[in-house]
Amino acid sequence: MLAEQRRNMILETMRNEQYTQLPKLARLLQVSESTVRRDVEYLEDRGLLRRTYGGVAYRGEGIRMALPAEENPATFPLHLPGTPVREDAANDETLREIHWQEKLAIGAYTAQMIPEGDTVLLDGGSTAFAVARNLVRRQLTLVTNSLPVANLFAADAGSELILLGGSVCPRTGVVRGPYTDVMLRELRVRRAVISAAGIDSDGFYNNNVLLVETERTIHRIANELIVVADSSKFGHKSLAHICSLDAVNHIVTDDGISEEWIDRIRSANVQLHIVTTRIS
């Protein structure tokens, strides 16, 4: 069995069971525990799994693995790049799972735009979370209003984490509202990465009024603003307007974006980064 197949079987097991142990996975895959451990470490490095220690011990090892809350199948995919999308993904009510490959590629690319030692703010949203997964174990000062993002960095000794307070959205784990905005106004960051639920000729939108106000505050405290959005977001409005097209510095999207939108963004003097996701 190829390593990629094993890793996807591990993810599917975790999807169904929420936690397991190395010996059980080794028996399931019919490989050694050391092989499973390497696969788990690979998946953990990419933010797809989280190992925890303690609880029910097996031969004194006591290793459990669990998907972090942000990896709930309803909010973010449990597949690796280059593997087929589930057959039922096309029937998903949200676009988040359908466009998982684009989000992962955008996340990996955007992380490369952030230099070591930088001060960066990451907001909520599955695409911003994809960026965060690629920043773990980097020397950074990280500010976030996302509990899922904070969970990735809470045990990372190499980075300094600043978690914003405020009202927590129970569905997404994103903190927003007036208390969040007050804390934000006391900070300054070199770069901020935000997601958008919709983009049209008037600019960027999100679907939560409190979150939009927080994102407007983020815009005011950042020297450089990076919007991450897959190509399905272009040409659509959402509930509340964040800012105009020319108010941001960078947009990172996938190669499904139309030529019309490429021209429109460039005419707004915004630096457009197009990530290749199509497999030829």
PDB file of C-alpha atoms in Angstrom:
ATOM      1  CA  MET A   1       0.000   0.000   0.000  1.00  0.00           C
ATOM      2  CA  LEU A   2       1.334   3.421  -0.958  1.00  0.00           C
ATOM      3  CA  ALA A   3       1.985   6.022   1.739  1.00  0.00           C
ATOM      4  CA  GLU A   4      -0.693   8.314   0.310  1.00  0.00           C
ATOM      5  CA  GLN A   5      -3.273   5.518   0.498  1.00  0.00           C
ATOM      6  CA  ARG A   6      -2.331   4.743   4.087  1.00  0.00           C
ATOM      7  CA  ARG A   7      -2.632   8.386   5.100  1.00  0.00           C
ATOM      8  CA  ASN A   8      -6.055   8.736   3.559  1.00  0.00           C
ATOM      9  CA  MET A   9      -7.200   5.574   5.312  1.00  0.00           C
ATOM     10  CA  ILE A  10      -5.967   7.080   8.581  1.00  0.00           C
ATOM     11  CA  LEU A  11      -7.945  10.245   7.900  1.00  0.00           C
ATOM     12  CA  GLU A  12     -11.090   8.290   7.065  1.00  0.00           C
ATOM     13  CA  THR A  13     -10.703   6.285  10.259  1.00  0.00           C
ATOM     14  CA  MET A  14     -10.352   9.499  12.248  1.00  0.00           C
ATOM     15  CA  ARG A  15     -13.359  10.928  10.473  1.00  0.00           C
ATOM     16  CA  ASN A  16     -15.487   8.061  11.766  1.00  0.00           C
ATOM     17  CA  GLU A  17     -13.965   7.453  15.210  1.00  0.00           C
ATOM     18  CA  GLN A  18     -12.669  10.923  16.239  1.00  0.00           C
ATOM     19  CA  TYR A  19      -9.756   9.322  18.082  1.00  0.00           C
ATOM     20  CA  THR A  20      -7.778   6.093  17.997  1.00  0.00           C
ATOM     21  CA  GLN A  21      -4.393   4.619  18.939  1.00  0.00           C
ATOM     22  CA  LEU A  22      -1.316   3.647  16.975  1.00  0.00           C
ATOM     23  CA  PRO A  23      -1.607  -0.125  17.506  1.00  0.00           C
ATOM     24  CA  LYS A  24      -5.166  -0.148  16.197  1.00  0.00           C
ATOM     25  CA  LEU A  25      -4.156   1.763  13.067  1.00  0.00           C
ATOM     26  CA  ALA A  26      -1.191  -0.559  12.548  1.00  0.00           C
ATOM     27  CA  ARG A  27      -3.503  -3.589  12.637  1.00  0.00           C
ATOM     28  CA  LEU A  28      -5.977  -1.917  10.306  1.00  0.00           C
ATOM     29  CA  LEU A  29      -3.307  -1.026   7.745  1.00  0.00           C
ATOM     30  CA  GLN A  30      -1.282  -4.208   8.306  1.00  0.00           C
ATOM     31  CA  VAL A  31       1.958  -2.297   8.777  1.00  0.00           C
ATOM     32  CA  SER A  32       4.318  -1.675  11.676  1.00  0.00           C
ATOM     33  CA  GLU A  33       3.609   0.893  14.383  1.00  0.00           C
ATOM     34  CA  SER A  34       6.722   2.815  13.333  1.00  0.00           C
ATOM     35  CA  THR A  35       5.306   3.168   9.808  1.00  0.00           C
ATOM     36  CA  VAL A  36       1.974   4.421  11.189  1.00  0.00           C
ATOM     37  CA  ARG A  37       3.802   6.828  13.498  1.00  0.00           C
ATOM     38  CA  ARG A  38       5.636   8.373  10.524  1.00  0.00           C
ATOM     39  CA  ASP A  39       2.348   8.742   8.650  1.00  0.00           C
ATOM     40  CA  VAL A  40       0.716  10.361  11.670  1.00  0.00           C
ATOM     41  CA  GLU A  41       3.643  12.765  12.066  1.00  0.00           C
ATOM     42  CA  TYR A  42       3.314  13.674   8.378  1.00  0.00           C
ATOM     43  CA  LEU A  43      -0.415  14.396   8.798  1.00  0.00           C
ATOM     44  CA  GLU A  44       0.141  16.277  12.043  1.00  0.00           C
ATOM     45  CA  ASP A  45       2.745  18.523  10.391  1.00  0.00           C
ATOM     46  CA  ARG A  46       0.042  19.494   7.902  1.00  0.00           C
ATOM     47  CA  GLY A  47      -2.515  20.209  10.598  1.00  0.00           C
ATOM     48  CA  LEU A  48      -4.784  17.301   9.682  1.00  0.00           C
ATOM     49  CA  LEU A  49      -4.336  15.368  12.919  1.00  0.00           C
ATOM     50  CA  ARG A  50      -3.455  16.217  16.481  1.00  0.00           C
ATOM     51  CA  ARG A  51      -1.725  13.740  18.797  1.00  0.00           C
ATOM     52  CA  THR A  52      -2.435  13.934  22.493  1.00  0.00           C
ATOM     53  CA  TYR A  53      -0.673  12.096  25.290  1.00  0.00           C
ATOM     54  CA  GLY A  54      -2.294  10.494  28.276  1.00  0.00           C
ATOM     55  CA  GLY A  55      -5.539   8.683  28.899  1.00  0.00           C
ATOM     56  CA  VAL A  56      -5.784   4.989  28.162  1.00  0.00           C
ATOM     57  CA  ALA A  57      -2.255   3.640  27.820  1.00  0.00           C
ATOM     58  CA  TYR A  58      -1.174   0.862  25.521  1.00  0.00           C
ATOM     59  CA  ARG A  59       2.040  -0.814  26.646  1.00  0.00           C
ATOM     60  CA  GLY A  60       2.876   2.353  28.525  1.00  0.00           C
ATOM     61  CA  GLU A  61       2.792   4.520  25.402  1.00  0.00           C
ATOM     62  CA  GLY A  62      -0.551   6.232  26.058  1.00  0.00           C
ATOM     63  CA  ILE A  63      -0.718   7.921  22.648  1.00  0.00           C
ATOM     64  CA  ARG A  64      -4.047   9.015  21.315  1.00  0.00           C
ATOM     65  CA  MET A  65      -4.744  10.902  18.132  1.00  0.00           C
ATOM     66  CA  ALA A  66      -7.665  13.206  17.600  1.00  0.00           C
ATOM     67  CA  LEU A  67      -8.830  15.619  14.952  1.00  0.00           C
ATOM     68  CA  PRO A  68      -8.807  19.177  16.283  1.00  0.00           C
ATOM     69  CA  ALA A  69     -12.184  20.872  16.419  1.00  0.00           C
ATOM     70  CA  GLU A  70     -11.481  22.900  13.285  1.00  0.00           C
ATOM     71  CA  GLU A  71     -11.099  19.688  11.281  1.00  0.00           C
ATOM     72  CA  ASN A  72     -14.753  18.769  11.710  1.00  0.00           C
ATOM     73  CA  PRO A  73     -15.822  17.370   8.314  1.00  0.00           C
ATOM     74  CA  ALA A  74     -18.557  20.012   8.108  1.00  0.00           C
ATOM     75  CA  THR A  75     -16.064  22.860   8.086  1.00  0.00           C
ATOM     76  CA  PHE A  76     -12.872  21.553   6.492  1.00  0.00           C
ATOM     77  CA  PRO A  77     -11.929  18.566   4.318  1.00  0.00           C
ATOM     78  CA  LEU A  78      -9.996  15.557   5.530  1.00  0.00           C
ATOM     79  CA  HIS A  79      -8.342  14.726   2.218  1.00  0.00           C
ATOM     80  CA  LEU A  80      -4.838  15.184   0.924  1.00  0.00           C
ATOM     81  CA  PRO A  81      -4.007  17.069  -2.300  1.00  0.00           C
ATOM     82  CA  GLY A  82      -4.036  14.913  -5.409  1.00  0.00           C
ATOM     83  CA  THR A  83      -6.706  12.465  -4.198  1.00  0.00           C
ATOM     84  CA  PRO A  84     -10.311  12.235  -5.385  1.00  0.00           C
ATOM     85  CA  VAL A  85     -13.075  14.245  -3.783  1.00  0.00           C
ATOM     86  CA  ARG A  86     -15.764  12.122  -2.091  1.00  0.00           C
ATOM     87  CA  GLU A  87     -18.598  11.233  -4.423  1.00  0.00           C
ATOM     88  CA  ASP A  88     -21.106  12.976  -2.173  1.00  0.00           C
ATOM     89  CA  ALA A  89     -19.089  16.203  -1.995  1.00  0.00           C
ATOM     90  CA  ALA A  90     -21.003  17.688  -4.919  1.00  0.00           C
ATOM     91  CA  ASN A  91     -24.171  17.518  -2.825  1.00  0.00           C
ATOM     92  CA  ASP A  92     -22.653  19.414   0.107  1.00  0.00           C
ATOM     93  CA  GLU A  93     -24.718  22.498   0.950  1.00  0.00           C
ATOM     94  CA  THR A  94     -21.592  24.622   1.342  1.00  0.00           C
ATOM     95  CA  LEU A  95     -18.769  25.298  -1.088  1.00  0.00           C
ATOM     96  CA  ARG A  96     -16.132  24.770   1.563  1.00  0.00           C
ATOM     97  CA  GLU A  97     -15.654  21.058   0.955  1.00  0.00           C
ATOM     98  CA  ILE A  98     -16.058  21.246  -2.831  1.00  0.00           C
ATOM     99  CA  HIS A  99     -13.135  23.646  -3.083  1.00  0.00           C
ATOM    100  CA  TRP A 100     -10.830  21.982  -0.554  1.00  0.00           C
ATOM    101  CA  GLN A 101      -8.009  21.446  -3.040  1.00  0.00           C
ATOM    102  CA  GLU A 102      -7.997  25.133  -3.964  1.00  0.00           C
ATOM    103  CA  LYS A 103      -8.010  26.181  -0.304  1.00  0.00           C
ATOM    104  CA  LEU A 104      -5.077  23.928   0.534  1.00  0.00           C
ATOM    105  CA  ALA A 105      -3.047  25.262  -2.402  1.00  0.00           C
ATOM    106  CA  ILE A 106      -3.878  28.883  -1.545  1.00  0.00           C
ATOM    107  CA  GLY A 107      -2.890  28.249   2.074  1.00  0.00           C
ATOM    108  CA  ALA A 108       0.492  26.774   1.155  1.00  0.00           C
ATOM    109  CA  TYR A 109       1.262  29.623  -1.263  1.00  0.00           C
ATOM    110  CA  THR A 110       0.213  32.408   1.102  1.00  0.00           C
ATOM    111  CA  ALA A 111       2.341  31.023   3.926  1.00  0.00           C
ATOM    112  CA  GLN A 112       5.387  31.489   1.693  1.00  0.00           C
ATOM    113  CA  MET A 113       4.592  35.208   1.492  1.00  0.00           C
ATOM    114  CA  ILE A 114       5.109  35.558   5.251  1.00  0.00           C
ATOM    115  CA  PRO A 115       8.801  35.806   6.240  1.00  0.00           C
ATOM    116  CA  GLU A 116      10.374  34.379   9.359  1.00  0.00           C
ATOM    117  CA  GLY A 117      10.123  36.706  12.351  1.00  0.00           C
ATOM    118  CA  ASP A 118       7.063  38.496  10.971  1.00  0.00           C
ATOM    119  CA  THR A 119       4.086  39.786  12.948  1.00  0.00           C
ATOM    120  CA  VAL A 120       0.969  38.454  11.238  1.00  0.00           C
ATOM    121  CA  LEU A 121      -2.751  38.430  11.976  1.00  0.00           C
ATOM    122  CA  LEU A 122      -4.950  35.565  10.771  1.00  0.00           C
ATOM    123  CA  ASP A 123      -8.725  35.802  10.912  1.00  0.00           C
ATOM    124  CA  GLY A 124     -11.256  32.961  10.827  1.00  0.00           C
ATOM    125  CA  GLY A 125     -12.464  31.016   7.819  1.00  0.00           C
ATOM    126  CA  SER A 126     -11.367  27.729   6.273  1.00  0.00           C
ATOM    127  CA  THR A 127      -8.991  29.355   3.757  1.00  0.00           C
ATOM    128  CA  ALA A 128      -7.235  31.402   6.452  1.00  0.00           C
ATOM    129  CA  PHE A 129      -7.002  28.204   8.493  1.00  0.00           C
ATOM    130  CA  ALA A 130      -5.303  26.548   5.508  1.00  0.00           C
ATOM    131  CA  VAL A 131      -2.687  29.322   5.677  1.00  0.00           C
ATOM    132  CA  ALA A 132      -2.227  28.792   9.421  1.00  0.00           C
ATOM    133  CA  ARG A 133      -1.490  25.079   9.017  1.00  0.00           C
ATOM    134  CA  ASN A 134       1.541  25.974   6.930  1.00  0.00           C
ATOM    135  CA  LEU A 135       2.888  28.453   9.502  1.00  0.00           C
ATOM    136  CA  VAL A 136       3.153  26.052  12.431  1.00  0.00           C
ATOM    137  CA  ARG A 137       6.724  25.747  13.775  1.00  0.00           C
ATOM    138  CA  ARG A 138       7.730  29.053  12.169  1.00  0.00           C
ATOM    139  CA  GLN A 139       9.308  31.881  14.174  1.00  0.00           C
ATOM    140  CA  LEU A 140       6.384  34.311  14.162  1.00  0.00           C
ATOM    141  CA  THR A 141       4.314  36.578  16.332  1.00  0.00           C
ATOM    142  CA  LEU A 142       0.798  35.459  15.523  1.00  0.00           C
ATOM    143  CA  VAL A 143      -2.374  37.398  16.345  1.00  0.00           C
ATOM    144  CA  THR A 144      -5.712  35.699  15.707  1.00  0.00           C
ATOM    145  CA  ASN A 145      -9.413  35.903  16.477  1.00  0.00           C
ATOM    146  CA  SER A 146      -9.860  32.238  15.524  1.00  0.00           C
ATOM    147  CA  LEU A 147      -9.944  29.512  18.171  1.00  0.00           C
ATOM    148  CA  PRO A 148      -9.117  26.821  15.573  1.00  0.00           C
ATOM    149  CA  VAL A 149      -6.032  28.781  14.474  1.00  0.00           C
ATOM    150  CA  ALA A 150      -5.015  29.429  18.087  1.00  0.00           C
ATOM    151  CA  ASN A 151      -5.335  25.706  18.788  1.00  0.00           C
ATOM    152  CA  LEU A 152      -2.687  25.011  16.150  1.00  0.00           C
ATOM    153  CA  PHE A 153      -0.173  27.364  17.780  1.00  0.00           C
ATOM    154  CA  ALA A 154      -0.954  26.969  21.488  1.00  0.00           C
ATOM    155  CA  ALA A 155       1.766  24.359  21.992  1.00  0.00           C
ATOM    156  CA  ASP A 156       4.210  25.789  19.437  1.00  0.00           C
ATOM    157  CA  ALA A 157       7.237  27.035  21.361  1.00  0.00           C
ATOM    158  CA  GLY A 158       8.687  28.717  18.285  1.00  0.00           C
ATOM    159  CA  SER A 159       5.925  31.294  17.899  1.00  0.00           C
ATOM    160  CA  GLU A 160       4.319  33.908  20.122  1.00  0.00           C
ATOM    161  CA  LEU A 161       0.532  33.636  20.122  1.00  0.00           C
ATOM    162  CA  ILE A 162      -1.838  36.511  20.908  1.00  0.00           C
ATOM    163  CA  LEU A 163      -5.468  35.393  21.060  1.00  0.00           C
ATOM    164  CA  LEU A 164      -8.081  38.113  20.790  1.00  0.00           C
ATOM    165  CA  GLY A 165     -11.036  38.090  23.184  1.00  0.00           C
ATOM    166  CA  GLY A 166     -14.689  38.765  22.538  1.00  0.00           C
ATOM    167  CA  SER A 167     -17.880  37.026  21.512  1.00  0.00           C
ATOM    168  CA  VAL A 168     -17.282  33.535  20.082  1.00  0.00           C
ATOM    169  CA  CYS A 169     -19.347  32.240  17.175  1.00  0.00           C
ATOM    170  CA  PRO A 170     -20.209  28.652  18.226  1.00  0.00           C
ATOM    171  CA  ARG A 171     -20.379  27.378  14.654  1.00  0.00           C
ATOM    172  CA  THR A 172     -16.942  28.567  13.550  1.00  0.00           C
ATOM    173  CA  GLY A 173     -14.998  29.313  16.737  1.00  0.00           C
ATOM    174  CA  VAL A 174     -14.265  32.831  15.454  1.00  0.00           C
ATOM    175  CA  VAL A 175     -14.122  35.700  17.961  1.00  0.00           C
ATOM    176  CA  ARG A 176     -15.724  38.972  16.898  1.00  0.00           C
ATOM    177  CA  GLY A 177     -17.617  41.969  18.199  1.00  0.00           C
ATOM    178  CA  PRO A 178     -16.917  45.215  20.077  1.00  0.00           C
ATOM    179  CA  TYR A 179     -14.590  43.706  22.710  1.00  0.00           C
ATOM    180  CA  THR A 180     -12.488  42.172  19.940  1.00  0.00           C
ATOM    181  CA  ASP A 181     -12.334  45.495  18.131  1.00  0.00           C
ATOM    182  CA  VAL A 182     -11.190  47.354  21.262  1.00  0.00           C
ATOM    183  CA  MET A 183      -8.279  44.961  21.704  1.00  0.00           C
ATOM    184  CA  LEU A 184      -7.395  45.126  18.028  1.00  0.00           C
ATOM    185  CA  ARG A 185      -7.137  48.918  18.081  1.00  0.00           C
ATOM    186  CA  GLU A 186      -4.262  48.630  20.577  1.00  0.00           C
ATOM    187  CA  LEU A 187      -2.224  46.436  18.200  1.00  0.00           C
ATOM    188  CA  ARG A 188      -0.251  46.892  14.997  1.00  0.00           C
ATOM    189  CA  VAL A 189       0.742  44.071  12.646  1.00  0.00           C
ATOM    190  CA  ARG A 190       2.883  43.993   9.535  1.00  0.00           C
ATOM    191  CA  ARG A 191       0.580  41.629   7.656  1.00  0.00           C
ATOM    192  CA  ALA A 192      -3.007  40.482   8.025  1.00  0.00           C
ATOM    193  CA  VAL A 193      -4.623  37.565   6.210  1.00  0.00           C
ATOM    194  CA  ILE A 194      -8.414  37.592   5.923  1.00  0.00           C
ATOM    195  CA  SER A 195     -10.983  35.461   4.122  1.00  0.00           C
ATOM    196  CA  ALA A 196     -13.982  36.690   2.158  1.00  0.00           C
ATOM    197  CA  ALA A 197     -17.351  35.074   1.487  1.00  0.00           C
ATOM    198  CA  GLY A 198     -17.937  37.160  -1.632  1.00  0.00           C
ATOM    199  CA  ILE A 199     -16.104  39.515  -3.987  1.00  0.00           C
ATOM    200  CA  ASP A 200     -17.662  41.807  -6.565  1.00  0.00           C
ATOM    201  CA  SER A 201     -16.813  45.088  -8.283  1.00  0.00           C
ATOM    202  CA  ASP A 202     -17.515  46.986  -5.040  1.00  0.00           C
ATOM    203  CA  GLY A 203     -15.038  44.913  -3.051  1.00  0.00           C
ATOM    204  CA  PHE A 204     -15.085  42.226  -0.381  1.00  0.00           C
ATOM    205  CA  TYR A 205     -17.944  40.836   1.696  1.00  0.00           C
ATOM    206  CA  ASN A 206     -18.534  38.472   4.582  1.00  0.00           C
ATOM    207  CA  ASN A 207     -21.698  36.877   5.922  1.00  0.00           C
ATOM    208  CA  ASN A 208     -21.499  37.946   9.575  1.00  0.00           C
ATOM    209  CA  VAL A 209     -22.062  41.597  10.483  1.00  0.00           C
ATOM    210  CA  LEU A 210     -20.006  41.450  13.697  1.00  0.00           C
ATOM    211  CA  LEU A 211     -17.149  39.699  11.916  1.00  0.00           C
ATOM    212  CA  VAL A 212     -17.149  42.284   9.124  1.00  0.00           C
ATOM    213  CA  GLU A 213     -16.734  45.107  11.632  1.00  0.00           C
ATOM    214  CA  THR A 214     -13.812  43.219  13.176  1.00  0.00           C
ATOM    215  CA  GLU A 215     -12.281  42.716   9.722  1.00  0.00           C
ATOM    216  CA  ARG A 216     -12.598  46.455   9.052  1.00  0.00           C
ATOM    217  CA  THR A 217     -10.614  47.061  12.236  1.00  0.00           C
ATOM    218  CA  ILE A 218      -8.031  44.510  11.098  1.00  0.00           C
ATOM    219  CA  HIS A 219      -7.688  46.485   7.878  1.00  0.00           C
ATOM    220  CA  ARG A 220      -6.891  49.652   9.829  1.00  0.00           C
ATOM    221  CA  ILE A 221      -4.141  48.111  12.003  1.00  0.00           C
ATOM    222  CA  ALA A 222      -2.262  46.168   9.293  1.00  0.00           C
ATOM    223  CA  ASN A 223       0.525  47.581   7.149  1.00  0.00           C
ATOM    224  CA  GLU A 224      -0.302  45.015   4.468  1.00  0.00           C
ATOM    225  CA  LEU A 225      -3.591  43.216   3.849  1.00  0.00           C
ATOM    226  CA  ILE A 226      -3.787  39.845   2.083  1.00  0.00           C
ATOM    227  CA  VAL A 227      -7.170  38.446   1.048  1.00  0.00           C
ATOM    228  CA  VAL A 228      -7.328  34.685   0.491  1.00  0.00           C
ATOM    229  CA  ALA A 229     -10.322  33.411  -1.473  1.00  0.00           C
ATOM    230  CA  ASP A 230     -10.944  30.578  -3.895  1.00  0.00           C
ATOM    231  CA  SER A 231     -12.211  31.509  -7.354  1.00  0.00           C
ATOM    232  CA  SER A 232     -15.844  30.586  -6.560  1.00  0.00           C
ATOM    233  CA  LYS A 233     -16.096  33.711  -4.387  1.00  0.00           C
ATOM    234  CA  PHE A 234     -15.670  36.140  -7.312  1.00  0.00           C
ATOM    235  CA  GLY A 235     -18.762  37.774  -8.759  1.00  0.00           C
ATOM    236  CA  HIS A 236     -20.854  37.318  -5.608  1.00  0.00           C
ATOM    237  CA  LYS A 237     -22.017  39.564  -2.789  1.00  0.00           C
ATOM    238  CA  SER A 238     -22.554  38.504   0.792  1.00  0.00           C
ATOM    239  CA  LEU A 239     -24.350  40.072   3.756  1.00  0.00           C
ATOM    240  CA  ALA A 240     -21.972  42.898   4.709  1.00  0.00           C
ATOM    241  CA  HIS A 241     -19.279  44.883   2.884  1.00  0.00           C
ATOM    242  CA  ILE A 242     -15.723  44.889   4.263  1.00  0.00           C
ATOM    243  CA  CYS A 243     -13.786  47.208   1.949  1.00  0.00           C
ATOM    244  CA  SER A 244     -13.226  48.118  -1.692  1.00  0.00           C
ATOM    245  CA  LEU A 245     -11.049  46.151  -4.109  1.00  0.00           C
ATOM    246  CA  ASP A 246      -8.260  48.722  -4.088  1.00  0.00           C
ATOM    247  CA  ALA A 247      -8.123  48.807  -0.277  1.00  0.00           C
ATOM    248  CA  VAL A 248      -6.098  45.571  -0.090  1.00  0.00           C
ATOM    249  CA  ASN A 249      -2.526  44.857  -1.140  1.00  0.00           C
ATOM    250  CA  HIS A 250      -2.712  41.231  -2.279  1.00  0.00           C
ATOM    251  CA  ILE A 251      -5.317  38.714  -3.388  1.00  0.00           C
ATOM    252  CA  VAL A 252      -4.386  35.027  -3.474  1.00  0.00           C
ATOM    253  CA  THR A 253      -6.735  32.766  -5.415  1.00  0.00           C
ATOM    254  CA  ASP A 254      -6.712  29.688  -7.641  1.00  0.00           C
ATOM    255  CA  ASP A 255      -6.498  29.329 -11.404  1.00  0.00           C
ATOM    256  CA  GLY A 256     -10.256  29.022 -11.794  1.00  0.00           C
ATOM    257  CA  ILE A 257     -10.501  32.813 -11.769  1.00  0.00           C
ATOM    258  CA  SER A 258     -11.778  34.320 -15.036  1.00  0.00           C
ATOM    259  CA  GLU A 259      -9.793  36.614 -17.319  1.00  0.00           C
ATOM    260  CA  GLU A 260     -12.371  39.329 -16.674  1.00  0.00           C
ATOM    261  CA  TRP A 261     -11.647  39.228 -12.958  1.00  0.00           C
ATOM    262  CA  ILE A 262      -7.900  39.107 -13.522  1.00  0.00           C
ATOM    263  CA  ASP A 263      -8.129  42.336 -15.523  1.00  0.00           C
ATOM    264  CA  ARG A 264     -10.446  43.957 -12.981  1.00  0.00           C
ATOM    265  CA  ILE A 265      -8.166  43.227 -10.029  1.00  0.00           C
ATOM    266  CA  ARG A 266      -5.038  44.362 -11.804  1.00  0.00           C
ATOM    267  CA  SER A 267      -6.721  47.583 -12.903  1.00  0.00           C
ATOM    268  CA  ALA A 268      -7.402  48.248  -9.210  1.00  0.00           C
ATOM    269  CA  ASN A 269      -3.602  48.134  -8.644  1.00  0.00           C
ATOM    270  CA  VAL A 270      -3.881  45.071  -6.413  1.00  0.00           C
ATOM    271  CA  GLN A 271      -1.195  42.411  -6.647  1.00  0.00           C
ATOM    272  CA  LEU A 272      -2.885  39.213  -7.792  1.00  0.00           C
ATOM    273  CA  HIS A 273      -1.382  35.805  -7.004  1.00  0.00           C
ATOM    274  CA  ILE A 274      -2.851  32.872  -8.917  1.00  0.00           C
ATOM    275  CA  VAL A 275      -2.117  29.405  -7.557  1.00  0.00           C
ATOM    276  CA  THR A 276      -2.143  26.492  -9.971  1.00  0.00           C
ATOM    277  CA  THR A 277      -4.466  23.706  -8.811  1.00  0.00           C
ATOM    278  CA  ARG A 278      -5.504  22.048 -12.042  1.00  0.00           C
ATOM    279  CA  ILE A 279      -3.915  18.703 -12.799  1.00  0.00           C
ATOM    280  CA  SER A 280      -3.017  18.384 -16.480  1.00  0.00           C
TER     281      SER A 280
END
